């Protein structure tokens, strides 16, 4: 092994990086002095005598797995720039297929998740919009929901700065419908062929496997600063939405544009939205750090505790509706571009129904880990669009499930079984658990009496919308409307309140400050200059770097107040209130406070110096001073006594100071003033 001689851990590369994407062909940079691969031996342990590096990939040019050189890996092959992706695209298939099989058995992305069962109750307001049966009036449909982080492994922490997955499986009587979305309405990339690239960049560094579950590192910012279509999504999760308060207080989006078809065959383009009943709330940065240290399972515990205590979280499902016109544009926004969102002020969200989660899983592996979502799990009345990211997902998700779950029969796992009759003529394969009848799994047949039969419109069949395919040249390219990478992050940032903008600037300064390569910091600052000059200046000052000039000066944008999390009123139901006690607390008053909190639909947790029972009662203590921090509560009641000469417990002082610093409500009686004074808070 070589002896490392780096001046600091994580020193920059051996060679300086270029600001622009390198274009001259060359070999990869050599490993750092402290890096060494495994000894080169045969499968039976015999030394091979091969030089180190002989098993690494070679060549200066990008190739297929079979060695054919490639001139483009940014665009899938389409039937015209706005047309559907072609199945003949061997490079897309090879790249996506290999990517889909890179992790076993953990999901490549969204590995860390939490789930719950529930029910969706339709309002019937979507009847004229779609013939989907589960959206008819008063129809009740069972659902299973999986929330997740994107980047971290199964063992990572919950309260990290990251995008969150929001996937819902509707078990409709017309088959399963999967709405597989995120808590952010835009995505990093416009074309599915770039999905392996963005995930490889966001994942931990391959040499150290750090940092885990966050984007504050060189490879991520190297990618997004060069691939500027990612700036819109990056801006969203640099804001407070990157650290949700809980899954219960998280908005959901379908990201893509879908097509709805009604009974008369009329169509409309739609974008799906989930609106939480409790409103959209986030943790501040310090709360997130405390949560990840005190309780890495903060979000999954919060969800499970809320359901167990009867505070069932709920969301309204809505759609933005757009005319299904040939250019698939709306108010100058390209509806096929997944890096763009449509402000709700110009396309209001129309509510279709309410989802309520009312049961926790019985077995995490069998349900949360084995549930398999796929955007191609559609029902009559809902179809896809030519969004190139969605088109690639239709291939990728199915392929991924085959790899993760050991074969093509993953749909037969209990959590994935449709709640509708299945007669698919698919046979055999790994983990086949069905006992098929008949001898003719083919069509046409007479040996099985012709069964199964094709369904007509009167039998609720799924019909692919007969969209005309525009004539064009087969090419790897995007439409011109996809080239605007900066106006939407400008729109989002300027729609935030001042305190939210502060959080954005602080997030960029932290994340870029964790990068070792100054070139990458400078390149990202150049992107911020094209988004908002003030934001760029604030981040540059924090990094101690000069402020660059914009190459594409920001354009004026009409703010969208709907993207801000501040300024609205939300119900208190489901909030968590900590009632802090000590040895001198009056148990009767404590229990009266608890009952009042619970009568208001909130969850009360009694906090005491030690566990066990509340002194003088048979009521259990839910948290001790040693097992809780302020981050667990939305408000704190101090039921402490006058602590006398010794003063309040230091852990209570910390809890009060944090609660006040994070702008949460504090109340109390008796010795509460002593604790407040010790924490530096004016009573």
XYZ file of C-alpha atoms in Angstrom:
683
model
C 0.000 0.000 0.000
C 1.135 3.532 -0.666
C 1.494 5.979 2.191
C -0.942 8.878 1.866
C 0.724 12.272 1.893
C -2.294 14.507 1.420
C -2.206 17.809 3.343
C -5.865 17.281 4.404
C -8.357 14.445 4.013
C -10.273 14.785 0.787
C -7.689 16.972 -0.907
C -8.475 18.126 -4.471
C -7.609 16.068 -7.516
C -4.016 15.462 -8.518
C -4.616 17.672 -11.546
C -6.654 20.918 -11.567
C -10.118 20.678 -13.070
C -11.150 22.719 -16.056
C -14.068 25.112 -15.627
C -15.722 23.974 -18.850
C -16.550 20.347 -19.567
C -13.296 18.775 -20.870
C -13.435 18.003 -24.580
C -9.980 16.625 -25.389
C -9.744 12.822 -25.279
C -7.545 11.453 -22.494
C -7.303 8.698 -19.899
C -9.048 9.063 -16.496
C -7.101 10.673 -13.678
C -4.991 8.205 -11.677
C -6.046 7.213 -8.156
C -4.914 9.316 -5.204
C -1.896 8.168 -3.168
C -4.088 6.765 -0.411
C -6.142 4.596 -2.773
C -5.382 0.982 -3.606
C -7.414 -1.732 -5.272
C -7.679 -5.389 -4.252
C -4.804 -7.748 -4.910
C -5.019 -9.253 -8.396
C -5.681 -12.927 -7.904
C -7.703 -15.532 -9.755
C -11.079 -16.812 -8.514
C -9.170 -19.592 -6.743
C -6.750 -17.178 -5.030
C -3.736 -17.596 -7.304
C -1.736 -14.401 -7.962
C -2.042 -13.433 -11.622
C 0.996 -11.172 -11.912
C -1.084 -8.588 -13.766
C -0.178 -4.916 -13.217
C -2.544 -2.842 -11.081
C -5.217 -1.215 -13.196
C -5.182 -3.876 -15.887
C -8.791 -4.785 -15.129
C -10.026 -1.199 -15.305
C -11.904 0.057 -18.320
C -9.616 1.528 -20.959
C -9.880 3.800 -23.959
C -10.334 7.536 -24.306
C -13.777 7.440 -25.926
C -17.251 6.594 -24.674
C -18.405 3.254 -26.064
C -21.186 0.710 -25.790
C -20.572 -2.362 -23.643
C -19.387 -4.060 -26.819
C -16.846 -1.336 -27.643
C -18.673 0.672 -30.318
C -17.796 4.357 -29.970
C -20.661 6.765 -29.257
C -21.105 10.396 -30.243
C -24.118 11.159 -27.991
C -25.336 9.875 -24.641
C -27.615 12.791 -23.739
C -30.626 12.121 -25.965
C -32.721 9.043 -26.646
C -33.755 8.178 -30.185
C -37.171 9.678 -30.962
C -39.594 9.780 -33.856
C -39.071 13.516 -34.315
C -37.958 15.888 -31.581
C -41.347 15.818 -29.868
C -42.286 12.280 -30.764
C -42.222 9.067 -28.735
C -38.977 7.286 -27.896
C -38.166 4.435 -30.275
C -37.829 0.850 -29.071
C -34.952 0.351 -31.507
C -32.689 2.642 -29.442
C -30.111 0.005 -28.530
C -27.951 2.497 -26.605
C -30.851 3.656 -24.413
C -31.869 0.054 -23.728
C -28.327 -1.050 -22.893
C -27.604 1.979 -20.709
C -30.902 1.879 -18.826
C -30.939 -1.924 -18.517
C -27.458 -2.029 -17.048
C -28.304 0.814 -14.703
C -31.490 -0.890 -13.553
C -29.502 -3.974 -12.525
C -26.733 -2.203 -10.614
C -28.104 -2.827 -7.111
C -29.325 -6.095 -5.653
C -31.557 -6.315 -3.769
C -31.759 -2.706 -2.564
C -33.464 -0.190 -4.815
C -30.989 1.871 -6.829
C -32.808 5.009 -5.705
C -35.535 5.424 -3.087
C -33.927 2.618 -1.070
C -34.891 4.081 2.304
C -38.640 4.185 2.594
C -41.649 4.014 4.866
C -45.118 2.890 3.947
C -48.714 2.712 5.059
C -52.083 1.372 3.982
C -55.083 3.569 3.414
C -58.150 4.372 1.402
C -58.963 6.857 -1.362
C -62.435 8.364 -1.442
C -63.410 9.935 -4.770
C -65.467 13.124 -4.889
C -66.752 12.336 -8.375
C -65.517 15.671 -9.694
C -63.332 13.893 -12.254
C -66.215 12.080 -13.943
C -66.338 14.401 -16.954
C -62.568 14.384 -17.196
C -61.810 10.657 -17.216
C -63.603 7.341 -17.416
C -61.317 5.877 -14.728
C -63.727 4.025 -12.446
C -61.941 4.839 -9.188
C -62.581 8.560 -9.815
C -66.347 8.137 -10.147
C -68.590 9.574 -7.427
C -68.322 7.991 -3.970
C -66.025 5.167 -5.063
C -63.695 3.979 -2.300
C -60.379 2.429 -3.321
C -57.757 0.798 -1.082
C -54.226 2.184 -1.479
C -50.683 1.523 -0.333
C -48.261 4.445 -0.123
C -44.474 4.430 0.065
C -42.537 7.569 1.015
C -38.779 7.599 0.569
C -35.563 9.522 0.259
C -33.783 9.234 -3.098
C -30.022 9.101 -2.597
C -29.350 7.308 0.692
C -29.133 3.580 1.306
C -31.627 1.633 3.400
C -29.551 2.345 6.490
C -29.250 6.117 6.029
C -31.011 8.832 8.021
C -34.451 10.311 7.359
C -34.006 14.058 7.873
C -31.465 14.637 5.113
C -31.634 17.287 2.410
C -32.985 15.304 -0.499
C -35.950 14.826 -2.780
C -38.670 12.562 -1.336
C -40.520 9.895 -3.242
C -44.323 9.862 -2.982
C -45.645 6.673 -4.613
C -49.266 5.519 -4.387
C -50.674 2.188 -5.530
C -54.441 2.283 -6.126
C -55.955 -1.215 -6.029
C -58.864 -0.374 -8.365
C -61.420 -2.858 -9.672
C -60.071 -2.104 -13.170
C -56.522 -3.076 -12.208
C -53.743 -1.405 -10.245
C -52.937 2.233 -10.951
C -49.570 3.499 -9.711
C -49.009 7.242 -9.299
C -45.245 7.357 -8.809
C -44.134 10.884 -7.961
C -42.009 13.106 -5.726
C -42.476 15.957 -3.253
C -41.075 18.326 -5.910
C -42.953 18.979 -9.185
C -39.870 19.109 -11.424
C -36.986 16.738 -12.038
C -33.236 17.008 -12.655
C -33.288 15.763 -16.233
C -35.445 16.004 -19.334
C -34.613 12.665 -20.932
C -34.534 9.240 -19.262
C -31.202 8.433 -20.897
C -29.618 10.833 -18.377
C -31.056 9.061 -15.338
C -28.010 6.854 -14.752
C -25.820 9.970 -14.962
C -27.684 12.049 -12.381
C -27.959 9.150 -9.944
C -24.300 8.211 -10.337
C -23.431 11.840 -9.628
C -25.706 12.120 -6.578
C -24.709 8.811 -4.994
C -21.758 8.708 -2.549
C -18.302 9.003 -4.074
C -17.353 5.567 -5.441
C -13.885 5.721 -3.869
C -15.009 6.389 -0.258
C -18.730 5.649 -0.234
C -19.300 9.044 1.408
C -21.145 11.255 1.946
C -24.163 9.086 2.571
C -27.654 10.359 1.772
C -26.800 13.922 0.802
C -25.755 15.955 -2.213
C -23.082 18.076 -0.486
C -20.162 16.711 -2.474
C -18.164 17.279 -5.629
C -19.674 14.746 -8.020
C -23.224 16.027 -7.600
C -22.322 19.687 -8.067
C -19.932 18.833 -10.898
C -22.866 17.287 -12.759
C -25.575 19.882 -12.068
C -23.254 22.819 -12.769
C -22.425 21.344 -16.186
C -25.869 19.898 -16.968
C -27.815 23.076 -16.277
C -31.269 21.627 -16.935
C -30.851 20.249 -13.371
C -30.806 23.747 -11.847
C -34.591 23.944 -11.444
C -34.915 20.788 -9.367
C -31.778 21.655 -7.404
C -33.280 25.032 -6.447
C -36.411 23.317 -5.089
C -34.581 21.006 -2.725
C -32.048 23.638 -1.701
C -35.143 25.369 -0.337
C -37.036 24.146 2.711
C -38.831 21.403 0.770
C -35.567 19.477 0.800
C -36.065 18.769 4.543
C -39.753 18.005 5.226
C -41.098 18.223 8.789
C -42.728 14.843 8.232
C -44.176 12.714 5.473
C -47.599 13.840 6.769
C -46.774 17.450 5.901
C -45.349 16.859 2.451
C -46.841 17.785 -0.900
C -46.776 15.253 -3.723
C -46.539 15.674 -7.477
C -46.827 13.334 -10.448
C -44.046 15.417 -12.130
C -45.026 14.388 -15.662
C -47.944 15.371 -17.848
C -50.521 12.607 -18.294
C -53.526 12.330 -20.588
C -57.050 11.692 -19.350
C -59.798 10.278 -21.575
C -63.509 10.443 -20.724
C -66.425 8.235 -21.793
C -66.926 10.246 -24.981
C -63.273 9.915 -25.992
C -62.491 13.568 -25.263
C -59.020 14.144 -23.842
C -57.198 16.605 -21.616
C -53.620 16.844 -20.398
C -53.172 16.842 -16.616
C -50.561 17.119 -13.871
C -51.264 15.319 -10.578
C -50.962 16.982 -7.152
C -51.262 15.674 -3.586
C -52.188 18.409 -1.077
C -51.598 17.489 2.609
C -54.396 18.386 5.002
C -51.838 19.609 7.554
C -50.116 21.911 5.072
C -46.547 21.847 3.777
C -43.978 22.256 6.565
C -40.245 21.719 6.923
C -37.464 21.379 9.445
C -34.926 24.153 9.770
C -31.331 23.074 9.245
C -30.452 22.767 12.945
C -33.530 20.645 13.597
C -32.495 18.285 10.798
C -29.009 17.858 12.264
C -30.442 17.110 15.707
C -32.972 14.676 14.255
C -30.356 12.726 12.315
C -28.278 12.372 15.468
C -31.034 11.748 18.016
C -33.419 9.799 15.790
C -32.277 8.764 12.283
C -35.736 7.190 11.851
C -37.470 10.502 12.542
C -39.838 10.498 9.552
C -40.820 6.852 9.546
C -41.380 6.962 13.326
C -43.531 10.082 12.986
C -45.706 8.438 10.329
C -46.115 5.195 12.258
C -46.789 7.000 15.560
C -49.410 9.257 13.979
C -51.300 6.327 12.490
C -51.001 4.281 15.679
C -52.375 7.174 17.750
C -55.336 7.633 15.409
C -54.096 10.888 13.867
C -54.558 9.548 10.343
C -52.741 11.697 7.778
C -54.659 12.662 4.677
C -54.113 14.339 1.313
C -56.416 15.621 -1.395
C -55.651 14.428 -4.914
C -56.023 17.099 -7.571
C -55.098 17.816 -11.154
C -54.128 20.823 -13.168
C -56.011 20.513 -16.447
C -54.699 21.724 -19.806
C -56.136 21.607 -23.327
C -54.842 18.639 -25.316
C -53.512 20.703 -28.213
C -50.979 19.704 -30.844
C -48.037 21.718 -29.500
C -48.616 20.461 -25.906
C -47.799 23.918 -24.529
C -49.617 25.990 -21.917
C -48.981 29.702 -21.364
C -45.538 29.345 -22.913
C -44.608 26.334 -20.736
C -43.754 23.065 -22.474
C -45.894 20.387 -20.851
C -43.557 17.616 -22.023
C -40.553 19.114 -20.202
C -40.282 17.467 -16.746
C -37.993 20.263 -15.508
C -40.896 22.744 -15.740
C -43.901 23.282 -13.483
C -47.037 25.279 -14.212
C -47.844 27.874 -11.497
C -51.148 27.149 -9.788
C -52.154 30.781 -10.228
C -52.529 30.233 -13.986
C -53.776 26.628 -13.793
C -55.647 25.983 -10.527
C -55.635 22.511 -8.999
C -59.029 20.802 -9.258
C -59.619 18.349 -6.409
C -60.717 14.797 -7.245
C -60.759 13.006 -3.891
C -59.128 12.402 -0.511
C -56.616 9.758 0.553
C -56.368 8.789 4.221
C -53.653 6.515 5.619
C -55.116 4.441 8.416
C -52.943 1.353 8.930
C -49.259 0.622 9.401
C -47.609 -2.332 7.633
C -47.490 -5.629 9.507
C -44.201 -6.694 7.981
C -41.799 -4.100 6.625
C -40.034 -6.405 4.189
C -43.117 -8.090 2.788
C -44.896 -4.797 2.206
C -42.696 -1.683 2.134
C -39.616 -3.352 0.665
C -41.339 -5.664 -1.813
C -43.957 -3.251 -3.116
C -43.275 -2.627 -6.800
C -44.432 0.579 -8.482
C -44.443 1.260 -12.205
C -45.705 4.324 -14.148
C -46.992 1.887 -16.772
C -49.517 0.418 -14.326
C -52.426 2.362 -15.817
C -56.200 2.021 -15.861
C -58.762 2.902 -18.540
C -59.116 6.666 -18.789
C -55.505 7.535 -17.832
C -52.690 7.403 -20.378
C -49.130 8.698 -20.703
C -47.715 11.585 -22.719
C -44.583 11.802 -24.855
C -42.547 13.278 -22.014
C -39.142 11.645 -22.773
C -38.383 11.082 -19.090
C -41.722 9.344 -18.562
C -41.229 7.282 -21.717
C -37.940 5.932 -20.366
C -39.452 5.242 -16.947
C -42.037 3.002 -18.629
C -39.158 0.700 -19.559
C -36.903 1.209 -16.566
C -39.316 0.500 -13.719
C -40.467 -2.843 -15.088
C -36.897 -3.905 -15.751
C -35.820 -2.851 -12.258
C -38.529 -4.893 -10.541
C -37.496 -8.003 -12.466
C -33.965 -7.580 -11.133
C -34.878 -6.628 -7.560
C -37.609 -9.175 -6.999
C -36.082 -12.148 -8.760
C -38.074 -12.484 -11.952
C -41.155 -11.418 -13.887
C -43.748 -12.649 -11.368
C -43.276 -9.862 -8.814
C -46.902 -8.895 -9.361
C -47.908 -12.084 -7.545
C -46.380 -10.953 -4.250
C -49.233 -10.195 -1.839
C -48.534 -6.438 -1.627
C -48.489 -6.165 -5.444
C -51.475 -8.327 -6.343
C -54.154 -6.418 -8.259
C -57.627 -6.286 -6.750
C -59.110 -7.192 -10.130
C -59.318 -10.500 -12.052
C -56.071 -11.335 -13.872
C -55.940 -13.598 -16.932
C -52.745 -12.532 -18.676
C -51.608 -15.730 -20.496
C -48.164 -15.174 -18.925
C -46.671 -18.436 -17.690
C -43.819 -19.940 -15.694
C -40.741 -17.923 -14.737
C -39.032 -17.572 -11.369
C -41.286 -17.496 -8.314
C -44.420 -18.482 -10.207
C -47.017 -18.998 -7.473
C -50.227 -19.170 -9.532
C -51.719 -22.567 -10.445
C -52.935 -21.895 -13.960
C -55.830 -23.815 -15.483
C -56.287 -24.620 -19.157
C -53.847 -25.783 -21.824
C -53.873 -22.890 -24.286
C -52.119 -19.739 -22.995
C -52.180 -18.226 -26.459
C -54.564 -16.494 -28.843
C -56.417 -17.484 -30.891
C -57.250 -20.857 -29.341
C -60.111 -23.338 -29.341
C -58.775 -25.828 -26.775
C -59.731 -23.472 -23.929
C -62.934 -22.417 -25.637
C -61.295 -19.199 -26.865
C -60.677 -17.935 -23.315
C -59.429 -15.357 -22.475
C -61.402 -13.039 -24.745
C -60.630 -9.508 -25.894
C -62.668 -6.845 -24.110
C -64.631 -4.155 -25.900
C -65.331 -0.614 -24.815
C -68.478 -1.772 -23.057
C -66.345 -4.105 -20.905
C -64.097 -1.358 -19.538
C -61.055 -2.036 -21.693
C -57.864 -0.021 -21.651
C -57.386 1.707 -24.998
C -54.144 3.408 -25.943
C -54.990 6.919 -27.037
C -54.562 7.093 -30.830
C -52.313 10.151 -30.832
C -50.981 11.161 -34.232
C -47.196 10.855 -34.516
C -45.666 13.867 -36.186
C -43.381 13.329 -39.132
C -39.756 14.153 -38.507
C -36.196 13.007 -38.744
C -34.996 10.250 -36.453
C -32.453 12.024 -34.247
C -31.022 12.409 -30.739
C -32.137 15.930 -29.829
C -34.585 17.934 -27.757
C -37.168 20.461 -28.938
C -36.043 24.073 -28.687
C -38.451 24.749 -25.798
C -36.375 22.399 -23.607
C -33.363 24.733 -23.778
C -34.578 27.224 -21.142
C -32.836 26.076 -17.949
C -32.949 29.198 -15.782
C -36.318 30.973 -15.916
C -38.099 28.429 -13.708
C -35.540 28.399 -10.867
C -35.728 32.214 -11.002
C -39.528 31.988 -10.771
C -39.334 29.606 -7.826
C -36.732 31.585 -5.865
C -38.500 34.910 -6.337
C -41.786 33.352 -5.187
C -40.356 32.596 -1.739
C -40.577 34.813 1.327
C -37.447 36.487 2.665
C -36.824 33.870 5.372
C -37.234 31.045 2.842
C -34.754 32.783 0.540
C -32.332 32.992 3.480
C -32.599 29.238 3.884
C -31.906 28.715 0.175
C -28.748 30.847 0.297
C -27.562 29.057 3.437
C -28.177 25.665 1.830
C -26.166 26.518 -1.279
C -23.336 27.915 0.872
C -23.223 24.749 2.978
C -23.433 22.311 0.077
C -20.874 24.088 -2.097
C -18.698 24.630 0.949
C -18.456 20.844 1.304
C -17.029 20.554 -2.213
C -13.242 20.300 -2.389
C -12.894 21.563 -5.956
C -13.030 25.351 -6.221
C -13.696 25.051 -9.947
C -16.979 23.312 -9.231
C -18.004 26.043 -6.769
C -17.215 28.722 -9.325
C -19.125 26.901 -12.046
C -22.232 26.616 -9.856
C -21.963 30.286 -8.925
C -21.986 31.030 -12.650
C -25.292 29.148 -12.885
C -26.715 31.053 -9.900
C -25.761 34.329 -11.575
C -28.165 33.363 -14.357
C -30.915 32.675 -11.807
C -30.762 35.598 -9.363
C -27.965 38.119 -8.830
C -28.649 38.654 -5.123
C -28.696 34.930 -4.398
C -25.441 34.480 -6.296
C -23.805 37.330 -4.358
C -24.878 35.956 -0.980
C -23.568 32.484 -1.735
C -20.338 33.812 -3.222
C -19.677 35.915 -0.108
C -20.179 32.891 2.124
C -17.712 30.919 0.000
C -15.210 33.775 -0.154
C -15.295 33.803 -3.948
C -15.813 36.601 -6.479
C -19.313 37.165 -7.851
C -19.495 36.138 -11.522
C -21.360 38.020 -14.229
C -24.467 36.426 -15.677
C -24.106 34.906 -19.141
C -27.909 34.736 -19.470
C -29.238 37.607 -17.328
C -32.278 36.574 -15.236
C -35.635 37.509 -16.690
C -38.516 39.084 -14.774
C -40.940 36.460 -13.471
C -44.426 36.750 -12.030
C -44.157 35.137 -8.563
C -46.197 32.053 -7.726
C -47.279 32.359 -4.059
C -48.388 28.710 -4.098
C -44.774 27.486 -3.909
C -44.139 29.302 -0.616
C -44.721 27.363 2.601
C -45.418 30.509 4.632
C -48.523 32.657 4.993
C -51.371 30.161 5.223
C -53.348 28.711 8.142
C -53.566 24.965 8.731
C -55.455 22.728 11.181
C -53.755 21.744 14.428
C -54.970 18.141 14.213
C -52.114 15.669 14.182
C -49.560 18.027 15.748
C -47.315 16.696 18.503
C -47.143 18.524 21.845
C -44.543 17.716 24.492
C -45.626 18.186 28.131
C -42.416 18.575 30.132
C -42.604 17.545 33.787
C -40.224 17.157 36.700
C -40.326 15.620 40.173
C -42.410 18.502 41.523
C -45.037 18.662 38.792
C -48.713 18.443 39.720
C -49.856 15.189 38.058
C -53.492 16.287 37.954
C -52.616 19.419 35.992
C -50.373 17.380 33.658
C -53.152 14.937 32.845
C -55.666 17.772 32.369
C -53.295 19.345 29.858
C -52.799 16.011 28.120
C -56.543 15.428 27.822
C -57.089 18.949 26.442
C -54.375 18.483 23.834
C -55.789 15.138 22.729
C -59.343 16.511 22.686
C -58.126 19.057 20.125
C -57.020 16.201 17.854
C -53.319 16.448 18.672
C -50.891 13.930 20.160
C -49.574 14.668 23.669
C -46.320 13.094 24.868
C -45.417 13.304 28.549
C -41.720 14.069 29.077
C -40.234 13.299 32.502
C -36.741 13.108 34.032
C -36.844 9.299 33.753
C -39.081 6.738 32.150
C -41.781 4.685 33.848
C -44.967 6.191 35.247
C -45.897 9.797 35.943
C -45.368 10.120 39.735
C -48.578 9.621 41.668
C -50.405 8.046 38.713
C -50.508 4.874 36.673
C -50.028 6.851 33.439
C -46.913 5.976 31.426
C -44.218 8.485 30.534
C -43.649 8.541 26.770
C -40.275 10.308 26.721
C -37.479 10.834 29.230
C -35.059 13.748 29.225
C -32.478 11.376 27.755
C -34.618 10.179 24.829
C -36.104 13.335 23.388
C -35.208 16.687 21.916
C -37.253 19.657 20.769
C -37.378 18.466 17.147
C -40.039 15.911 18.021
C -42.595 18.530 19.035
C -44.638 21.179 17.267
C -45.204 22.910 20.620
C -44.024 22.479 24.219
C -45.921 22.884 27.511
C -43.744 23.390 30.577
C -45.474 21.772 33.552
C -42.309 21.974 35.636
C -42.135 23.099 39.247
C -40.003 25.865 40.729
C -36.653 24.112 40.614
C -35.224 25.955 43.628
C -31.513 26.551 44.154
C -30.267 23.923 41.710
C -32.168 25.394 38.788
C -33.850 23.447 35.983
C -32.267 20.353 34.463
C -29.782 21.382 31.721
C -31.548 19.097 29.250
C -34.796 20.991 29.785
C -32.932 24.255 29.259
C -31.593 22.948 25.931
C -35.057 21.781 24.876
C -36.618 25.167 25.696
C -33.856 27.118 23.960
C -34.180 25.011 20.812
C -37.957 25.260 20.806
C -37.771 29.040 21.044
C -34.989 29.276 18.450
C -37.085 27.257 16.012
C -40.088 29.576 16.482
C -42.414 27.011 18.044
C -45.116 27.723 20.593
C -44.170 27.455 24.280
C -46.643 27.540 27.170
C -46.629 26.595 30.802
C -47.363 27.376 34.420
C -45.742 27.048 37.825
C -41.993 26.911 37.404
C -42.135 27.472 33.647
C -40.719 30.963 34.050
C -37.594 29.580 35.715
C -36.921 27.261 32.785
C -37.570 30.049 30.301
C -35.203 32.412 32.099
C -32.481 29.756 32.242
C -32.865 29.275 28.489
C -32.552 33.012 27.860
C -36.203 33.408 26.841
C -38.236 36.294 28.202
C -41.363 34.877 29.869
